[in-house]
XYZ file of C-alpha atoms in Angstrom:
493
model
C 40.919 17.071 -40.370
C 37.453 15.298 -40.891
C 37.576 13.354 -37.870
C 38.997 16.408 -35.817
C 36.144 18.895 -36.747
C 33.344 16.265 -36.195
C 34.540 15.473 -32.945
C 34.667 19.367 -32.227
C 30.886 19.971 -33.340
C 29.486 16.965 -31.618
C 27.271 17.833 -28.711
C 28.759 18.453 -25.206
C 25.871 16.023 -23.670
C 27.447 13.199 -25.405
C 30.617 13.722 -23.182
C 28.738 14.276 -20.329
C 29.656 12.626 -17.031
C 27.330 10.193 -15.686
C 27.063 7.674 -12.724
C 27.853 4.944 -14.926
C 31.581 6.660 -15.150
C 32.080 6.117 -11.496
C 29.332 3.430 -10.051
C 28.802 0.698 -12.490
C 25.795 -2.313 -12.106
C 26.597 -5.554 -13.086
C 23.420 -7.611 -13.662
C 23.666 -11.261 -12.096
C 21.051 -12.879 -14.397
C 18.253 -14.801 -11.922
C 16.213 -17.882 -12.105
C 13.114 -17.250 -14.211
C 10.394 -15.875 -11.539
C 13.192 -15.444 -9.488
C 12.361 -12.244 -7.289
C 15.539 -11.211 -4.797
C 14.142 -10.354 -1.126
C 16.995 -10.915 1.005
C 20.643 -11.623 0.586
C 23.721 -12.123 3.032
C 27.380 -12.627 2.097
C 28.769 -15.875 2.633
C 32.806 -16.659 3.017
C 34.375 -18.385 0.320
C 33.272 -15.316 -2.094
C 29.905 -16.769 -2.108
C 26.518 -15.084 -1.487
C 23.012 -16.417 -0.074
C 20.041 -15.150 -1.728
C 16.496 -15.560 -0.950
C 13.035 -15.195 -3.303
C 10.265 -13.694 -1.762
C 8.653 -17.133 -2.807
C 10.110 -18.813 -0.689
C 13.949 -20.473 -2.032
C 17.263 -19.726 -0.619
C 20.088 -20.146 -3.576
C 24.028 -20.220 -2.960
C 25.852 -18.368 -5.279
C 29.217 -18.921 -6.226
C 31.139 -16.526 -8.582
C 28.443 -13.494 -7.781
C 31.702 -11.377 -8.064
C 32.610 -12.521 -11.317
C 31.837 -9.549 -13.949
C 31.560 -12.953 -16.833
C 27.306 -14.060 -15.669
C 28.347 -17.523 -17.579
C 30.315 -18.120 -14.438
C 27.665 -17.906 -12.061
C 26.765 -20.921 -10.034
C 23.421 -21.665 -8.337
C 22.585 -24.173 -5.601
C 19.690 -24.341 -4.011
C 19.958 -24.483 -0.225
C 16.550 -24.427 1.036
C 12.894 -24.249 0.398
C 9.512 -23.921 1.342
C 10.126 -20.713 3.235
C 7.604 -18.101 4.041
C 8.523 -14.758 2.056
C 12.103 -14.526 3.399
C 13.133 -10.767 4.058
C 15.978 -11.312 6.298
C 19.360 -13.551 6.006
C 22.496 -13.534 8.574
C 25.219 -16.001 8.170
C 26.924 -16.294 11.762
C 28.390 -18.999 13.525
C 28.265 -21.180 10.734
C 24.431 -21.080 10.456
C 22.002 -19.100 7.812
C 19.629 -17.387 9.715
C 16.705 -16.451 8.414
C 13.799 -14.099 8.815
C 10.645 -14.971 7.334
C 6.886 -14.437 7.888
C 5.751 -15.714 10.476
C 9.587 -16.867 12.559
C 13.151 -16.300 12.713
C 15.024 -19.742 11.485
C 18.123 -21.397 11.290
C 19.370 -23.199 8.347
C 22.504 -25.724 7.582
C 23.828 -28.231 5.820
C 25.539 -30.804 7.658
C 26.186 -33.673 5.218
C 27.914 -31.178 2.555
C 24.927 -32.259 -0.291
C 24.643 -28.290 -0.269
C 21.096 -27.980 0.896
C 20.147 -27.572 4.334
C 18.948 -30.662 6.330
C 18.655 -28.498 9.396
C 15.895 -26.353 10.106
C 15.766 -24.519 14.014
C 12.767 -22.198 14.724
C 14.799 -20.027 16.738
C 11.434 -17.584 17.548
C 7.641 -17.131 16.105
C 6.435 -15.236 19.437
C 5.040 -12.279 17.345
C 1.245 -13.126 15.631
C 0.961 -13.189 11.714
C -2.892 -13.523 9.788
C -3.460 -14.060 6.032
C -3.070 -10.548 5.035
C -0.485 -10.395 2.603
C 0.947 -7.122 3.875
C 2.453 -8.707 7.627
C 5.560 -8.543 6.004
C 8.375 -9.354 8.418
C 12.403 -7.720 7.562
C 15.340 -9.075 9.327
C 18.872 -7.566 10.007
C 22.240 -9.299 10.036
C 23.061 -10.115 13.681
C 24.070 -6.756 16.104
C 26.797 -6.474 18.174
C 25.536 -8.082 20.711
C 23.971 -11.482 18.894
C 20.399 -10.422 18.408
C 17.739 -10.289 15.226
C 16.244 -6.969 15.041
C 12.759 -7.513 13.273
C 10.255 -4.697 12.001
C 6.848 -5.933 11.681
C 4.418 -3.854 9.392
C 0.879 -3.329 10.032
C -1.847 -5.500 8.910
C -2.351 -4.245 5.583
C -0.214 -1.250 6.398
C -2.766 0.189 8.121
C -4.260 -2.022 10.849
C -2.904 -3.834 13.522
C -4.677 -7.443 13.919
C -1.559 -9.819 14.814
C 0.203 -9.218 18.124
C 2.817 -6.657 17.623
C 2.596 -5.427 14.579
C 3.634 -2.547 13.836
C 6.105 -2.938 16.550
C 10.157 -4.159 16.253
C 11.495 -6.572 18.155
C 14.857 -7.821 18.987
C 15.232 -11.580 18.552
C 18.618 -13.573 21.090
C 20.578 -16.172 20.114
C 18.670 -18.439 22.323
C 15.344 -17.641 21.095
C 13.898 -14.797 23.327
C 11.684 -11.782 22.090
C 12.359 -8.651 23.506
C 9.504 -5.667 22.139
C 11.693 -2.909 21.464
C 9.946 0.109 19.506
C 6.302 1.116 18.697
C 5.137 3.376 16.128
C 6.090 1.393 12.708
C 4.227 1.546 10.083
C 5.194 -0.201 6.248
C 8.752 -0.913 6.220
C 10.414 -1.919 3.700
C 14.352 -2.833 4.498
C 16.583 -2.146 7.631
C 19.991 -1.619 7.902
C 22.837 -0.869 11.038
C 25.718 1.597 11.498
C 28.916 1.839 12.190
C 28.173 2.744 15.876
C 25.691 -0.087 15.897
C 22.425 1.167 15.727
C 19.743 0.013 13.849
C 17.720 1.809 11.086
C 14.435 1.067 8.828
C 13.002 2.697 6.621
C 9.567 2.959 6.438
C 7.067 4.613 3.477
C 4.595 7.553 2.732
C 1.153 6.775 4.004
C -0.791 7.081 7.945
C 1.074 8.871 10.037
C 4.419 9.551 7.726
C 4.174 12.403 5.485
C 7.061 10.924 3.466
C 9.389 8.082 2.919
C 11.975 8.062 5.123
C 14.768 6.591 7.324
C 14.284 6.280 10.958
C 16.456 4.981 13.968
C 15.074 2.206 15.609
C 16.136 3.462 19.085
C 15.358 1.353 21.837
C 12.284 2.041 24.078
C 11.392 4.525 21.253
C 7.954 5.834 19.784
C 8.882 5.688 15.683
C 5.132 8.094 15.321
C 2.395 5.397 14.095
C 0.030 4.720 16.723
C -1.827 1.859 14.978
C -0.422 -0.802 16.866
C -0.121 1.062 20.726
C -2.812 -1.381 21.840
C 0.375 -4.085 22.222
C 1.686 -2.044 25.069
C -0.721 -4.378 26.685
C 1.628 -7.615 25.644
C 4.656 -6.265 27.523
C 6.622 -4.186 30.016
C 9.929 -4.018 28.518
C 10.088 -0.422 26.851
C 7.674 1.328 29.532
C 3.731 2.669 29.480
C 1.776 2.904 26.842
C 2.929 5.876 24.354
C 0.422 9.161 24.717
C -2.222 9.380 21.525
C -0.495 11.979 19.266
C -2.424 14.777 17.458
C -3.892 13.993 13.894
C -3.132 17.231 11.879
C 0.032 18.527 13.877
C 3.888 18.479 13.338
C 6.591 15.828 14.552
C 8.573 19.053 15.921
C 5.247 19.516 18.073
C 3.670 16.298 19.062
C 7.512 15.671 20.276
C 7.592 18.048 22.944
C 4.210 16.093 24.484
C 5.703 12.196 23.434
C 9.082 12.127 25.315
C 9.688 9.038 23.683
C 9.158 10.051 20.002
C 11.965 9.441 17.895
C 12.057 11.452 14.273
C 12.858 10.254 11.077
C 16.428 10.554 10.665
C 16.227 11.445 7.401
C 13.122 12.263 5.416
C 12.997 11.261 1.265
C 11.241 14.115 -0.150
C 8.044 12.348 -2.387
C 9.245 11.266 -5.890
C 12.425 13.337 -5.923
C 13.935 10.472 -3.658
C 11.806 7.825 -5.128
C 7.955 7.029 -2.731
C 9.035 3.487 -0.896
C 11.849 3.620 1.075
C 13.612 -0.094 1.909
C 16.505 -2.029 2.281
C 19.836 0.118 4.194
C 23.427 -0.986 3.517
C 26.861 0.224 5.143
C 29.759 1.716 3.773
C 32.310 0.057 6.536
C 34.541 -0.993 3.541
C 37.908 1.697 4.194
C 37.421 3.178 0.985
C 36.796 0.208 -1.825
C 33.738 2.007 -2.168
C 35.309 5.274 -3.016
C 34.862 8.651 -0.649
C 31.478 7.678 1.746
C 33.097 5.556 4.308
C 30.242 5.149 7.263
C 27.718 6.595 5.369
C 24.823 4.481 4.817
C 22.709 4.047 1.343
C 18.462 3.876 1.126
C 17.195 1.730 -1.576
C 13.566 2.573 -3.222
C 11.889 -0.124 -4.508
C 9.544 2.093 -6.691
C 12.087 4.013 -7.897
C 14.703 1.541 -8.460
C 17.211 4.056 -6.790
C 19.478 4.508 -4.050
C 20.258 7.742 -1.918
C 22.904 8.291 -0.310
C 22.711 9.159 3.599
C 25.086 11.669 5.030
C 23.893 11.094 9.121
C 25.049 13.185 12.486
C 23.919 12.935 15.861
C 22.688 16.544 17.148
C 21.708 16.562 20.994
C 21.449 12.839 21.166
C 19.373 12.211 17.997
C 19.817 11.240 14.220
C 19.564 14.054 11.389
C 21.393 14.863 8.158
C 22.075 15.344 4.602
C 20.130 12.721 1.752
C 20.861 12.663 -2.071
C 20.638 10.638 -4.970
C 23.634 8.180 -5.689
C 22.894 5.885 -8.707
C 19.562 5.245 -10.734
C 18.911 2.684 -13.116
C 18.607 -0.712 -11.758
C 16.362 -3.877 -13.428
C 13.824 -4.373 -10.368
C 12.347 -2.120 -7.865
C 15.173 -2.375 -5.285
C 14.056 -4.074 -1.603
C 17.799 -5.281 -0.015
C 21.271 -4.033 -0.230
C 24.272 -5.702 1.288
C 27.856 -4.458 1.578
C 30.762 -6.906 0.741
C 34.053 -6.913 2.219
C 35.970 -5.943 -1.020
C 33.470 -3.327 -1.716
C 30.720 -4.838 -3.500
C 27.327 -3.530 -3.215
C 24.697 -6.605 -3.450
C 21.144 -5.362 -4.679
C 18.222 -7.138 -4.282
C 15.140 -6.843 -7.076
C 11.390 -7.268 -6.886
C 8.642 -5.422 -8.052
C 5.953 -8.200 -7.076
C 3.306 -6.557 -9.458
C 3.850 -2.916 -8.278
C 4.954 -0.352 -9.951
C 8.624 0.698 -10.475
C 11.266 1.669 -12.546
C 13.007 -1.052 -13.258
C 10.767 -3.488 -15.228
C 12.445 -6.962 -14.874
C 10.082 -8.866 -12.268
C 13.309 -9.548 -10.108
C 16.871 -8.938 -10.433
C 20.600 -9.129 -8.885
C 22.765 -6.945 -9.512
C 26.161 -5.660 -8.161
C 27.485 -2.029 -7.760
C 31.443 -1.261 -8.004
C 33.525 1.680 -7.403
C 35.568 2.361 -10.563
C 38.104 4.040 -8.323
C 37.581 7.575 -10.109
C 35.990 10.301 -7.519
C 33.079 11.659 -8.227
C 32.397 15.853 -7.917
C 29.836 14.987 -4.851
C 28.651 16.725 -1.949
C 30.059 14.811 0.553
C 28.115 15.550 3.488
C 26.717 18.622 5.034
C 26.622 19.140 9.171
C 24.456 21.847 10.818
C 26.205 24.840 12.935
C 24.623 27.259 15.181
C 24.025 29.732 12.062
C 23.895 27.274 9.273
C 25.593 24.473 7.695
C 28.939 22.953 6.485
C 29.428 22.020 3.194
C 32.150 19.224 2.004
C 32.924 18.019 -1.180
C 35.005 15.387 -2.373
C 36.859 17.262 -4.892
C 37.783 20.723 -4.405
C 35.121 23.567 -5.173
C 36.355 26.487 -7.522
C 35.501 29.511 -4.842
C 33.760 31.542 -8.023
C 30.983 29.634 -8.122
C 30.124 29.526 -4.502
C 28.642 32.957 -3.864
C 24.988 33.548 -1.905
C 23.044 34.164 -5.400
C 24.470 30.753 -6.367
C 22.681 28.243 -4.229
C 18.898 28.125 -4.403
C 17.452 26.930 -0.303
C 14.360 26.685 1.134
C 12.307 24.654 3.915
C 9.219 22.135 4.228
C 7.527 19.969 6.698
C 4.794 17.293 6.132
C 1.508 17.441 8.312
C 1.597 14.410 10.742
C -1.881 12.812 10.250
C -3.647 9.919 10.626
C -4.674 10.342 6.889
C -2.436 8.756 4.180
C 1.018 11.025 3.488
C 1.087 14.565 2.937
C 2.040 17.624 0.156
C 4.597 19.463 1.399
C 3.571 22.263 3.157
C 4.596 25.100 5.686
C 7.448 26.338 2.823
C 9.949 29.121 3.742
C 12.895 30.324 1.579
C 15.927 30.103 3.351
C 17.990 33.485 2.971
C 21.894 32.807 2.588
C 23.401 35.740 4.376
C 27.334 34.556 4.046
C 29.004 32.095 2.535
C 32.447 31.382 3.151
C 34.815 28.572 1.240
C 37.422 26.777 3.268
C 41.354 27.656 2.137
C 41.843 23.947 0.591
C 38.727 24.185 -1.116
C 36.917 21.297 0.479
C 34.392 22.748 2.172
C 32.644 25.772 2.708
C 30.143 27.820 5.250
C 26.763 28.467 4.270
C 24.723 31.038 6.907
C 21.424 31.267 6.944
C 19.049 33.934 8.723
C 17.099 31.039 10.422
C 17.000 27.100 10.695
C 13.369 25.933 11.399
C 13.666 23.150 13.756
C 11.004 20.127 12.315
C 11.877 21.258 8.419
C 13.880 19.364 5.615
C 16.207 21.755 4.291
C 16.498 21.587 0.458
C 19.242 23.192 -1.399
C 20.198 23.689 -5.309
C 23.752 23.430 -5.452
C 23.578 22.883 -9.361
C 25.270 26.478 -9.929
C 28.328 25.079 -8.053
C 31.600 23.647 -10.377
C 34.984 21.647 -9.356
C 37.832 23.415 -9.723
C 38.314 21.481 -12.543
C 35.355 23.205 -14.016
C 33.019 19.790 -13.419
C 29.485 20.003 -12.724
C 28.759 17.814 -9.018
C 27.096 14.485 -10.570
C 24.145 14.866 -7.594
C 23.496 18.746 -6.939
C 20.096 18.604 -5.485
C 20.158 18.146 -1.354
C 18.134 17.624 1.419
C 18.979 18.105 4.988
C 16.592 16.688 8.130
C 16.487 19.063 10.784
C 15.198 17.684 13.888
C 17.726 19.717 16.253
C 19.106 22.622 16.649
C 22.331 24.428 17.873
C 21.402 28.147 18.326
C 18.538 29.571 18.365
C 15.052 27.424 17.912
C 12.778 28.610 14.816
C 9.227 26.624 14.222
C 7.196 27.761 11.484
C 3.653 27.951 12.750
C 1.507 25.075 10.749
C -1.001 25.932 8.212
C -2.366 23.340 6.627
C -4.108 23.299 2.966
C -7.708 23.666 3.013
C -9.546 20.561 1.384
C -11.679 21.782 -1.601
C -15.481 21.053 -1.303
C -16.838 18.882 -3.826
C -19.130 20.605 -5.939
């Protein structure tokens, strides 16, 4: 009787869900000073892992939940801050500072006697901050390569601040301008190619972007390398220092906007590596949805994306905290193993541990999530993965409203321009999956943030993530801009 009324009286947070219950991280202990900047997956159930100082390990049993089982052989070394590795065709490819490389072993020793510059046409200096991130190889054989700024500000290496896609046989082709600090990329499963770049000239916020090509990605730091090449068109107009995105884009044709903007600190402030969901389910509801690490954080969110008149917009929310390292790259396995990548490299972040691997796993139970959200002429859809009881879905229930971020040559931005978003109707689907939120207006150039924390299963479950945020960048009815007004600056006494 004891046991019985002690287990009644105990508090409900102790049997509170958490992500833990459904997303668990197994830590895959590192070489001391070991920090993880890149890692591919390798067949055999092995995976390639590089330190941003410069060693490439092989490791065997990284799917092993027993670390004693863990084996690590060095493949190569001497490489310059690797940020990039593709196995394909038998060859580790690899993208460091200043060239894309080639790696094997040919006399099975396990370390690579083989070394093929493969391309280095892009200039690098001895600033620290020309950091250089590589994605596996596209559809059609090629490197893409985002090259920050000099100092993530300046531009005073050819094409920086530019991507480029690097062939098979060794061939540069300049792709986009207008990138500023990125910090991870990542493709989908159409095939297109996403970075994500961070807070500071030019971007308001973190945030995801679609490296389309011939595109403008909004930083016009390194424009002058127009000069280098004709392969994505003239120069990109000068945009307005102090405007919108929504603004400058109907002057730069060419301007491409973030697909999905990471609201300051609520999403974590430094946006990197992107991984795929392409696994059929071993990594529970989110097939083809793609997940944003944050190094300062130590965080990933969750990407919900839809094309909307030809360009990328959609739904972002937290999907698991608590990781060793600040996160940089993440890396989808077959059998639904998510590969992250640690390194906090004297920054701040979260996570404490210098560097760290570690390994996230569905444990096949569903969270109470909202699944994705896609925008209608009057408002949005809502889906969940479980279904919704109908009671707690009312227009008093959800708490909305809209920001935008001045676009300025000056570092990031508070968010500004706010409206509150007025629900006028909300209707829930019959099966209780989803449900129809209308709103009076959608501003066109505003993240849409909602508080769905009111909201319960209809197994009377709160949703594990209830805070939202939804990109608009198009439109399907009628266009609303909120006029800017930005802050005044406060004179110094």
């Amino acid at each position: 009787m004891l046991k019985k009324l002690l287990f009644f009286f105990l508090p409900f947070a102790l049997f509170a869900e958490s992500e833990n219950d459904y997303y668990t991280i197994t830590d895959i202990p590192v070489p001391e000073g070991f920090e993880v900047s890149c890692i591919d997956v390798l067949p055999e159930n092995k995976i390639a892992v590089g330190s941003r100082k410069g060693d490439i390990y092989i490791v065997e049993n990284a799917y092993d939940n027993d670390p004693k089982n863990d084996k690590w052989t060095l493949f190569a070394t001497g490489i310059h801050e690797p940020l990039g590795l593709s196995y394909y065709k038998g060859w580790l490819w690899c993208t460091q500072r200043p060239e894309v490389t080639r790696m094997k072993d040919t006399d099975g020793d396990g370390f690579a006697d083989i070394y093929e510059c493969i391309s280095d046409d892009w200039g690098i200096d001895g600033n620290y901050h020309e950091y250089a991130f590589g994605t596996k190889h596209d559809k059609d054989g090629n490197i893409w390569v985002v090259l920050c700024l000099t100092g993530s500000g300046g531009a005073a290496s050819d094409f920086r601040g530019w991507c480029v896609r690097i062939t098979e046989d060794g061939e540069m082709i300049p792709t986009t301008s207008g990138i500023r600090s990125p910090g991870g990329m990542g493709i989908n499963h159409k095939g297109d190619v996403f970075y994500g770049d961070n807070q500071g000239l030019w971007n308001g916020t973190s945030c995801v972007k679609h490296l389309k090509i011939g595109s403008f990605q909004g930083n016009p730091t390194g424009n002058r390398y127009y000069a280098l090449t004709d392969k994505i068109g003239p120069k990109t107009p000068e945009p307005k220092s102090g405007s919108r995105i929504v603004l400058e884009r109907e002057k730069i044709k060419n301007f491409v906007p973030p697909a999905a903007n990471l609201p300051h600190r609520k999403l974590g402030s430094s946006t990197s590596g992107i991984a795929l969901d392409d696994t059929n389910g071993k990594f529970g509801p989110f097939e083809n949805q793609l997940f944003a690490n944050d190094q300062w954080g130590s965080l990933i969110s969750r990407l919900a994306l839809e094309e909307v008149n030809g360009v990328y917009q959609g739904m972002s929310i937290l999907f698991r905290e608590g990781f060793g390292s600040g996160n940089v790259p993440a890396v989808m396995a077959e059998d639904g193993s998510l590969f992250i990548g640690g390194t906090n490299r004297g920054w701040a972040s979260a996570g404490k541990k210098p560097g760290a691997l570690e390994r996230v796993n569905w444990t096949g139970k569903i969270p109470f999530e909202i699944h994705s959200m896609q925008i209608t002429k009057t408002g949005f859809n809502l889906n969940f993965t479980k279904k919704v009881d109908a009671s707690s879905l009312n227009p008093t229930s959800i708490k909305a409203n809209a920001n935008s971020w001045i676009y300025q040559s000056g570092y990031g931005s508070p968010e500004v321009d706010q409206v509150d978003l007025e629900i006028t109707d909300l209707k829930v689907a019959a099966d209780g999956m989803s449900a129809h939120i209308t709103l009076d207006k959608i501003y066109k150039g505003h993240n849409h943030n909602f508080d769905f924390s009111a909201i319960k299963s209809a197994e009377g479950k709160n949703l594990l993530h209830s805070q939202a945020y939804y990109t608009v960048n198009e439109v399907l009815g009628e266009v609303h801009i909120v006029p800017p007004k930005n802050p005044e600056k406060k004179k110094k006494k």
